[in-house]
Short mmCIF file of C-alpha atoms in Angstrom, two decimals:
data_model
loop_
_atom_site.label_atom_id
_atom_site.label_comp_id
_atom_site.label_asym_id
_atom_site.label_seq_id
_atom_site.Cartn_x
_atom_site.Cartn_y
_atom_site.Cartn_z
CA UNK R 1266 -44.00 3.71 32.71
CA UNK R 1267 -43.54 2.64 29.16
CA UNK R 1268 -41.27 0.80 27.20
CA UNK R 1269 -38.24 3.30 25.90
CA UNK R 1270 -38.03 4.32 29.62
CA UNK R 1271 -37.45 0.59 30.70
CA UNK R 1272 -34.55 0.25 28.63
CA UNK R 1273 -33.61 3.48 29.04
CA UNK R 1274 -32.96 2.49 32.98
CA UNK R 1275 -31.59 -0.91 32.11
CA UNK R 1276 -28.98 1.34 29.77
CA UNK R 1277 -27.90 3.04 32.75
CA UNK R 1278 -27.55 -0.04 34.69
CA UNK R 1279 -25.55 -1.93 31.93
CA UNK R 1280 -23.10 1.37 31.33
CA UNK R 1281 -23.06 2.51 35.22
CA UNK R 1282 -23.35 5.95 33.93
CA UNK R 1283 -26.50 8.46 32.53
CA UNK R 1284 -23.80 9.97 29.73
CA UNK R 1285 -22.95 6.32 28.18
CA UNK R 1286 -26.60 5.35 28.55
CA UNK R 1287 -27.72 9.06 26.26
CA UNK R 1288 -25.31 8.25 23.45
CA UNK R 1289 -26.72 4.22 23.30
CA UNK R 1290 -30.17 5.28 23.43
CA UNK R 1291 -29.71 8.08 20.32
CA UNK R 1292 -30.87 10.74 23.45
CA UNK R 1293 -29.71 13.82 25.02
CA UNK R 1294 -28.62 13.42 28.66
CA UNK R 1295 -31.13 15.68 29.78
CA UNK R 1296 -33.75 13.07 28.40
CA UNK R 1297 -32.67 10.30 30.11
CA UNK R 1298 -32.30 12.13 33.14
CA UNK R 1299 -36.18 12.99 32.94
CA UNK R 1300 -37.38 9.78 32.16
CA UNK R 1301 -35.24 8.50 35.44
CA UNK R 1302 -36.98 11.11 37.62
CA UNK R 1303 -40.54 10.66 35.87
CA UNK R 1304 -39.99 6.39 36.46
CA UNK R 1305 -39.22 7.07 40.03
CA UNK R 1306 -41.92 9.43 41.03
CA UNK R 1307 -44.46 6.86 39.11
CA UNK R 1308 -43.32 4.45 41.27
CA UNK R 1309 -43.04 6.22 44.53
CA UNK R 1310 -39.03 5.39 45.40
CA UNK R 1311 -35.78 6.22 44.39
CA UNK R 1312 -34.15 3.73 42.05
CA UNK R 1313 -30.41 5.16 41.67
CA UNK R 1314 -28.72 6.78 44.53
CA UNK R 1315 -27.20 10.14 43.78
CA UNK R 1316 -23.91 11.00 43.84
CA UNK R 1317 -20.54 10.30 42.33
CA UNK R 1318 -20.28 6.94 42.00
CA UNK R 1319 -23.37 5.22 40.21
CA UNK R 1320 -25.25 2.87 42.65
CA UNK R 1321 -28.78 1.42 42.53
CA UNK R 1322 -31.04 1.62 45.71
CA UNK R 1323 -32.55 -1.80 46.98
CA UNK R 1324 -35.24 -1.25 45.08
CA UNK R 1325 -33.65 -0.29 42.16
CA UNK R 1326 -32.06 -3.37 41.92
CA UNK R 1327 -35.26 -5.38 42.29
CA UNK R 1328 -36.26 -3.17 39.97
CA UNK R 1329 -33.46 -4.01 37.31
CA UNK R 1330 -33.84 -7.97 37.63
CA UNK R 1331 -37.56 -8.55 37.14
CA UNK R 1332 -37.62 -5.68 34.25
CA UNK R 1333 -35.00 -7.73 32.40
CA UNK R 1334 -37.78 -10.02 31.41
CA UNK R 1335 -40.47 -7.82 31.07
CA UNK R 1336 -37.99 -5.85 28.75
CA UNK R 1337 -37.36 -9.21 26.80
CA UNK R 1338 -40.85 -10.61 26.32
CA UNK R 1339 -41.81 -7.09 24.81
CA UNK R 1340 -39.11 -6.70 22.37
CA UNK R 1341 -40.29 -10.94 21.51
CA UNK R 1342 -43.76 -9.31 21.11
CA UNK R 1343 -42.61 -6.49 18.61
CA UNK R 1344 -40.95 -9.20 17.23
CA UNK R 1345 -44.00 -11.38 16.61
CA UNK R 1346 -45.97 -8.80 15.94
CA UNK R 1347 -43.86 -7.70 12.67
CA UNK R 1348 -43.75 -11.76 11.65
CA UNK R 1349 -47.93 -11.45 11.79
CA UNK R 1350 -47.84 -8.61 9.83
CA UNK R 1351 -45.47 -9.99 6.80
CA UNK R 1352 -47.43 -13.56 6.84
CA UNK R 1353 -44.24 -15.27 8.59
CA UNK R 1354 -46.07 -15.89 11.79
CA UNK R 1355 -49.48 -16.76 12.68
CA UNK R 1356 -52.10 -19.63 13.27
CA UNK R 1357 -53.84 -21.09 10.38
CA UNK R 1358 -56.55 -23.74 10.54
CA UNK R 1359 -56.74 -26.34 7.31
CA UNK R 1360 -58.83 -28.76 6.29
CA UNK R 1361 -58.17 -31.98 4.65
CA UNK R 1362 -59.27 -34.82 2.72
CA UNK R 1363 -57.79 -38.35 2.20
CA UNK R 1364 -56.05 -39.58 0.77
CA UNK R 1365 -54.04 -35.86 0.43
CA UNK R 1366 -53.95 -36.12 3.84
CA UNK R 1367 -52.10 -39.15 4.31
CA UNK R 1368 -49.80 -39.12 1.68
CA UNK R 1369 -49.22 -35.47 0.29
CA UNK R 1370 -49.65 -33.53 2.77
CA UNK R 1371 -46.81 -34.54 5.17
CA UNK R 1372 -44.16 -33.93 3.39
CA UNK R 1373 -45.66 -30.69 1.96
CA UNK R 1374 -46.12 -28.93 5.58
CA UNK R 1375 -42.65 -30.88 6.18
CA UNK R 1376 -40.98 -28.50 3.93
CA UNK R 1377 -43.26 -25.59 4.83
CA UNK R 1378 -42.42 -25.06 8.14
CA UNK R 1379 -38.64 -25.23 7.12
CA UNK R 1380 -39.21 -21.78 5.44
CA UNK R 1381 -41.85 -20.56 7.91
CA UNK R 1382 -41.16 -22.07 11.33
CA UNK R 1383 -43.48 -19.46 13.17
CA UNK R 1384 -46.37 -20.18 11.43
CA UNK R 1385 -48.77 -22.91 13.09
CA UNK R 1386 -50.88 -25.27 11.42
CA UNK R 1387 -54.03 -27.13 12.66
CA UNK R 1388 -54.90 -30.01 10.70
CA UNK R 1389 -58.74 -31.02 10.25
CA UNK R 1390 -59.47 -34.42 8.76
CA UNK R 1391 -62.84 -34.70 7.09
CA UNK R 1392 -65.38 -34.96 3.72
CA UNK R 1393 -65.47 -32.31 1.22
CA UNK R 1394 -68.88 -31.38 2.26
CA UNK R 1395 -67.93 -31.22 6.21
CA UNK R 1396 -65.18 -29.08 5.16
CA UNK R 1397 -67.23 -26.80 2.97
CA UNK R 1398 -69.73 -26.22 6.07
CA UNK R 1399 -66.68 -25.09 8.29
CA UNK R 1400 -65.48 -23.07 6.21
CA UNK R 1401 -68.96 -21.29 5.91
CA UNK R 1402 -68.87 -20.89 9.62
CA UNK R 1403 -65.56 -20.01 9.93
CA UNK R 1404 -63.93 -22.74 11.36
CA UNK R 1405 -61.12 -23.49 9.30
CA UNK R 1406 -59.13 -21.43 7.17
CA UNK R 1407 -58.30 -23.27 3.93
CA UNK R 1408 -59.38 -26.93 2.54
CA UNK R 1409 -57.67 -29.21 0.52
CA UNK R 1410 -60.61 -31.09 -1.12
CA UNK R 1411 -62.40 -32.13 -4.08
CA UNK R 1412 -64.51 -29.65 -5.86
CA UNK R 1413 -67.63 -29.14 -3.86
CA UNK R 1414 -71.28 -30.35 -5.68
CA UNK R 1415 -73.60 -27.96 -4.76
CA UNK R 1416 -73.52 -23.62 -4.63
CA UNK R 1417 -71.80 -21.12 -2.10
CA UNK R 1418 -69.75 -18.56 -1.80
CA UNK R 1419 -66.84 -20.68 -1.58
CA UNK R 1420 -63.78 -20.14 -3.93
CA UNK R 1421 -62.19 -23.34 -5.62
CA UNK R 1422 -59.15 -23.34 -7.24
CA UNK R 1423 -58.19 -26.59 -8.86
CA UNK R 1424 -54.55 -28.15 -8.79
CA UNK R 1425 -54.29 -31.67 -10.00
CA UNK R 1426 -56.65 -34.58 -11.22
CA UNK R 1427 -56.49 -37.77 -8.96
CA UNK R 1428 -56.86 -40.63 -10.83
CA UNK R 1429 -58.51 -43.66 -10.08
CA UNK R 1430 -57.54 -47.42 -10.27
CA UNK R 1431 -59.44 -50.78 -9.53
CA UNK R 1432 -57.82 -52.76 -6.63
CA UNK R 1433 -58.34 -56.45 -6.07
CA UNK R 1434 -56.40 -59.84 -5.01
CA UNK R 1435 -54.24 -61.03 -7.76
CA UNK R 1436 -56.34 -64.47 -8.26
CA UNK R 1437 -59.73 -62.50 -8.91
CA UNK R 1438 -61.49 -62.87 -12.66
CA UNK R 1439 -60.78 -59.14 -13.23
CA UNK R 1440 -56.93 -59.75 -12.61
CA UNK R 1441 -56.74 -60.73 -16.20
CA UNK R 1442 -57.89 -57.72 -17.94
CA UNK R 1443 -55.46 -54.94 -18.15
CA UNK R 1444 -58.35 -52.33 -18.88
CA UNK R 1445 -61.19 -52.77 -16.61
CA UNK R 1446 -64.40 -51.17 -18.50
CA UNK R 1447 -67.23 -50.04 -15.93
CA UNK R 1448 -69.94 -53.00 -16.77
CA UNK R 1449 -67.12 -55.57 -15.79
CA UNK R 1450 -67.40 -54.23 -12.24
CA UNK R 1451 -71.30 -56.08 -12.23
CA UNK R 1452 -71.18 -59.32 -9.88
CA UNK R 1453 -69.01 -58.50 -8.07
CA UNK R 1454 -68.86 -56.87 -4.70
CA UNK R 1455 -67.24 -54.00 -4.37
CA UNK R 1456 -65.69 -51.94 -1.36
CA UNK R 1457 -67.43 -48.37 -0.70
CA UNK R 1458 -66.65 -45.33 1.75
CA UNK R 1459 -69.87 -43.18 3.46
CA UNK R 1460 -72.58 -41.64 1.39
CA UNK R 1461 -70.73 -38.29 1.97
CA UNK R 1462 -67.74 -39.44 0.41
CA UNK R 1463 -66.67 -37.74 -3.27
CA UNK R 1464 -65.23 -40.90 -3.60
CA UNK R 1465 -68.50 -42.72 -3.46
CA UNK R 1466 -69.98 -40.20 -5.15
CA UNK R 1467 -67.37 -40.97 -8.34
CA UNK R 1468 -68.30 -44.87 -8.26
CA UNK R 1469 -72.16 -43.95 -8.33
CA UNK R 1470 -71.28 -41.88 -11.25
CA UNK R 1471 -69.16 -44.63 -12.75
CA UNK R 1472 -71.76 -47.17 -12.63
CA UNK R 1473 -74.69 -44.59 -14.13
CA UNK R 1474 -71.82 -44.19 -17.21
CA UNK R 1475 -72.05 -48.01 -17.44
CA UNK R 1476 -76.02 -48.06 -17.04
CA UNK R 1477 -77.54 -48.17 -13.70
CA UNK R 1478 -77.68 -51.67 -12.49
CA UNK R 1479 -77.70 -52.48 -8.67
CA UNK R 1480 -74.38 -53.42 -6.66
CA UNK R 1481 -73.29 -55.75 -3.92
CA UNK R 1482 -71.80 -53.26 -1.58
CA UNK R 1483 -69.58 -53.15 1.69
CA UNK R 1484 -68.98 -49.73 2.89
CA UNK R 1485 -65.94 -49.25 4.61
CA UNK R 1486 -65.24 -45.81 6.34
CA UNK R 1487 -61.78 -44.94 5.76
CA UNK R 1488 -60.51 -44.85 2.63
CA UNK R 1489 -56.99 -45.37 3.82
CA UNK R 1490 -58.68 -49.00 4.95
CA UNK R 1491 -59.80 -49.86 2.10
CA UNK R 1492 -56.72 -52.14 0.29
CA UNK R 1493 -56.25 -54.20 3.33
CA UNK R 1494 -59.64 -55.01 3.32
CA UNK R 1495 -59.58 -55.58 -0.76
CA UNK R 1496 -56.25 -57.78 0.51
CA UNK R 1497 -58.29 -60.01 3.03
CA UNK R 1498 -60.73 -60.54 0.01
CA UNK R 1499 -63.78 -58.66 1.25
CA UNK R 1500 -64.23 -57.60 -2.05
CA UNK R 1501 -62.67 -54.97 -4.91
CA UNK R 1502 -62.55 -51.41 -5.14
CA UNK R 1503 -62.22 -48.09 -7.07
CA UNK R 1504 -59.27 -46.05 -5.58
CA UNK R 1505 -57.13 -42.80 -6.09
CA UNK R 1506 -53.98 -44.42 -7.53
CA UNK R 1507 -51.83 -42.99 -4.74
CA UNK R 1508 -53.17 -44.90 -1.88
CA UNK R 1509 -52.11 -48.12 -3.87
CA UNK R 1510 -48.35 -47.24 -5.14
CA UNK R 1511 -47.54 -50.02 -3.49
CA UNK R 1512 -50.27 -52.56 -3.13
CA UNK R 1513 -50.69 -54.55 -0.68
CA UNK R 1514 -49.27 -58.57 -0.72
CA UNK R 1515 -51.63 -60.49 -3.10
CA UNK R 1516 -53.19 -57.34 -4.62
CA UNK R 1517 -52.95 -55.89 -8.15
CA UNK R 1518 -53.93 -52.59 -9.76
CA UNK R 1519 -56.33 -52.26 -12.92
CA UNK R 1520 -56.89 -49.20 -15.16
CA UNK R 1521 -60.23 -47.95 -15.12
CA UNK R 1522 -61.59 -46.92 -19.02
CA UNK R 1523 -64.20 -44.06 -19.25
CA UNK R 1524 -64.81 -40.91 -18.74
CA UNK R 1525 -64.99 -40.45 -15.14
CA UNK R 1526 -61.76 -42.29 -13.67
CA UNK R 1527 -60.79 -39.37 -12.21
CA UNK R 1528 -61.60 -36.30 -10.24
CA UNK R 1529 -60.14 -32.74 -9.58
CA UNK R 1530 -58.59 -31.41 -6.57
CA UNK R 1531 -57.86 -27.97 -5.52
CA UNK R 1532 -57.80 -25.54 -2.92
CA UNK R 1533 -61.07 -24.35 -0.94
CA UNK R 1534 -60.97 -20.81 0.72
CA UNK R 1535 -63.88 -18.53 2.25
CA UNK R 1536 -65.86 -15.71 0.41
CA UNK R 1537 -64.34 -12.29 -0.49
CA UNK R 1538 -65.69 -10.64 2.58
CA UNK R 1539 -63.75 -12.86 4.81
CA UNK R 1540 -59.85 -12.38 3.01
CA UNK R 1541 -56.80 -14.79 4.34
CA UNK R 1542 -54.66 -13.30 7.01
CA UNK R 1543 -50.76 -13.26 5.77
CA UNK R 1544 -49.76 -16.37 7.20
CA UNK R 1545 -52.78 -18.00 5.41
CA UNK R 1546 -52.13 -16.82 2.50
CA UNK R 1547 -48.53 -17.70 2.74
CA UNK R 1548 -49.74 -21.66 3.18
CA UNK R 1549 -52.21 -21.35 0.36
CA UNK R 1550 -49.62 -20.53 -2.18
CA UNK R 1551 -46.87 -23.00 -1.09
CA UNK R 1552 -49.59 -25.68 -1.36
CA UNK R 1553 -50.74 -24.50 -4.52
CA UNK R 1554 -47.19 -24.70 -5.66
CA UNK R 1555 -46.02 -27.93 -3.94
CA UNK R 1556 -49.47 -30.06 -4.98
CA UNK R 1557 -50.37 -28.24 -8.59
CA UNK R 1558 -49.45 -31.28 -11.03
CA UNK R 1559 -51.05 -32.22 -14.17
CA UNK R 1560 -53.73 -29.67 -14.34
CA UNK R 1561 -53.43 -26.63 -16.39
CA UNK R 1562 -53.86 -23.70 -14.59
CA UNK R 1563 -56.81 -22.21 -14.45
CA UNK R 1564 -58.35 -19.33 -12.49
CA UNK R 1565 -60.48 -19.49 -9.04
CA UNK R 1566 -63.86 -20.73 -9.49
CA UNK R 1567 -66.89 -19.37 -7.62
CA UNK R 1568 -68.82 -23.17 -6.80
#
């Protein structure tokens, strides 16, 4: 049996009559009547009594009821199925780093799924480089990251510069300085995330600017941590300015001067060979819209 037939039969059912059920269906009656016969003998028993006066058999009406749902999940399927293919339906795995992840992203996929609300997102929190390894294997879709460090095959586009800030108690020495200038960070101990960090990675580089001298470290593993431990006086520490829009009680926020205060952050996507499905390529370019900012726009780089 296949699926015109099906509704064909429930047609018949729903009009009592073979005629009605022709001129609903687009068919001639001699159609319907052959997919009728062709449904029972496929199934081995009449389904409509002849005669008169339409009636269904007993098994035509057990018939009827349980292909009502069959009859509904496969128009739901055809109906999926054409969402897939236009990118307004789908799965779509994306990575993340903080603090995007915290305090972007939300409100971004808030608003996406408004527009697309058959589209499914899997979030993955993680580094830059862990993300970069998925998506080698294939893991994830799309990352939101910072610009990867070493080569692949990867495709980075960037969207915005996150800029960095010095965080510490209001009564510390550097409180009273506006401007904090890399060599003033020396003495003092300052609040790191994990070696695999871009983050980390920017204060190395900020200290090399300032000449490499050695530092009294604590590393703390979230960067989302970091101000209340900066608030309990553990220490101070270089931060994307988001994080600290509002800083914690008995904290204050310091420019950073140099060069390397802040750092770019884009879009990471697979190779060439391995192109987004639709509803991947529908989230890449509402993030790409929603988070581009102050960077000019520039075209996708091969890193």
């Amino acid at each position: 049996m296949d699926f015109k037939t099906l509704k064909t039969f429930q047609s018949i059912v729903k009009y009592g009559s073979f005629i009605r059920a022709a001129e609903e269906m687009n068919y001639v009656q001699s159609t319907v009547t052959m997919q009728i016969q062709k449904l029972e003998a496929e199934l081995g028993m009449q389904l409509i009594e002849r005669g008169k006066k339409f009636h269904l058999t007993a098994a035509g009406r057990l018939f009827y009821v349980q292909s009502l749902q069959i009859v509904k999940q496969m128009e739901q399927l055809q109906m999926n199925l054409a969402d897939l293919a236009i990118g307004d339906a789908g799965d779509v795995r994306l990575g993340v780093t903080e603090p995007t992840a915290s305090y972007r992203l939300p409100a971004v996929l808030a608003s996406f799924f408004e527009q697309y609300p058959k589209i499914r997102i899997s979030v993955e929190f993680a580094s830059t480089p862990i993300l970069s390894e998925s998506l080698q294997k294939g893991n994830i879709d799309l990352a939101l990251c910072s610009a990867p460090d070493w080569s692949s095959e990867l495709d980075f586009e960037p969207l915005f510069k996150e800029e960095f800030v010095v965080l510490m108690q209001q009564d510390h020495p550097l409180a009273a300085q506006m401007l904090i200038q890399p060599d003033d960070l020396r003495g003092y101990r300052l609040l790191i995330t994990s070696s695999t960090c871009p983050y980390r990675r920017k204060l190395e580089m900020v200290q090399q600017e300032a000449g490499s001298y050695p530092l009294d470290t604590m590393e703390i593993g979230s960067m989302t941590a970091l101000p209340h431990f900066v608030a309990n006086g553990h220490g101070i520490a270089l931060v994307p300015r988001i994080i600290v829009q509002s800083p914690p009680q008995g904290t204050t926020v310091r420019s950073l001067s140099g060069s390397l205060i802040d750092m770019t952050f884009g879009i990471l996507s697979g190779p060439a060979e391995h192109p987004l499905t639709q509803a991947a390529s529908r989230l890449y370019e509402y993030l790409k819209q929603e988070l581009q900012r102050s960077l000019p726009r520039r075209g996708v780089r091969r890193v």
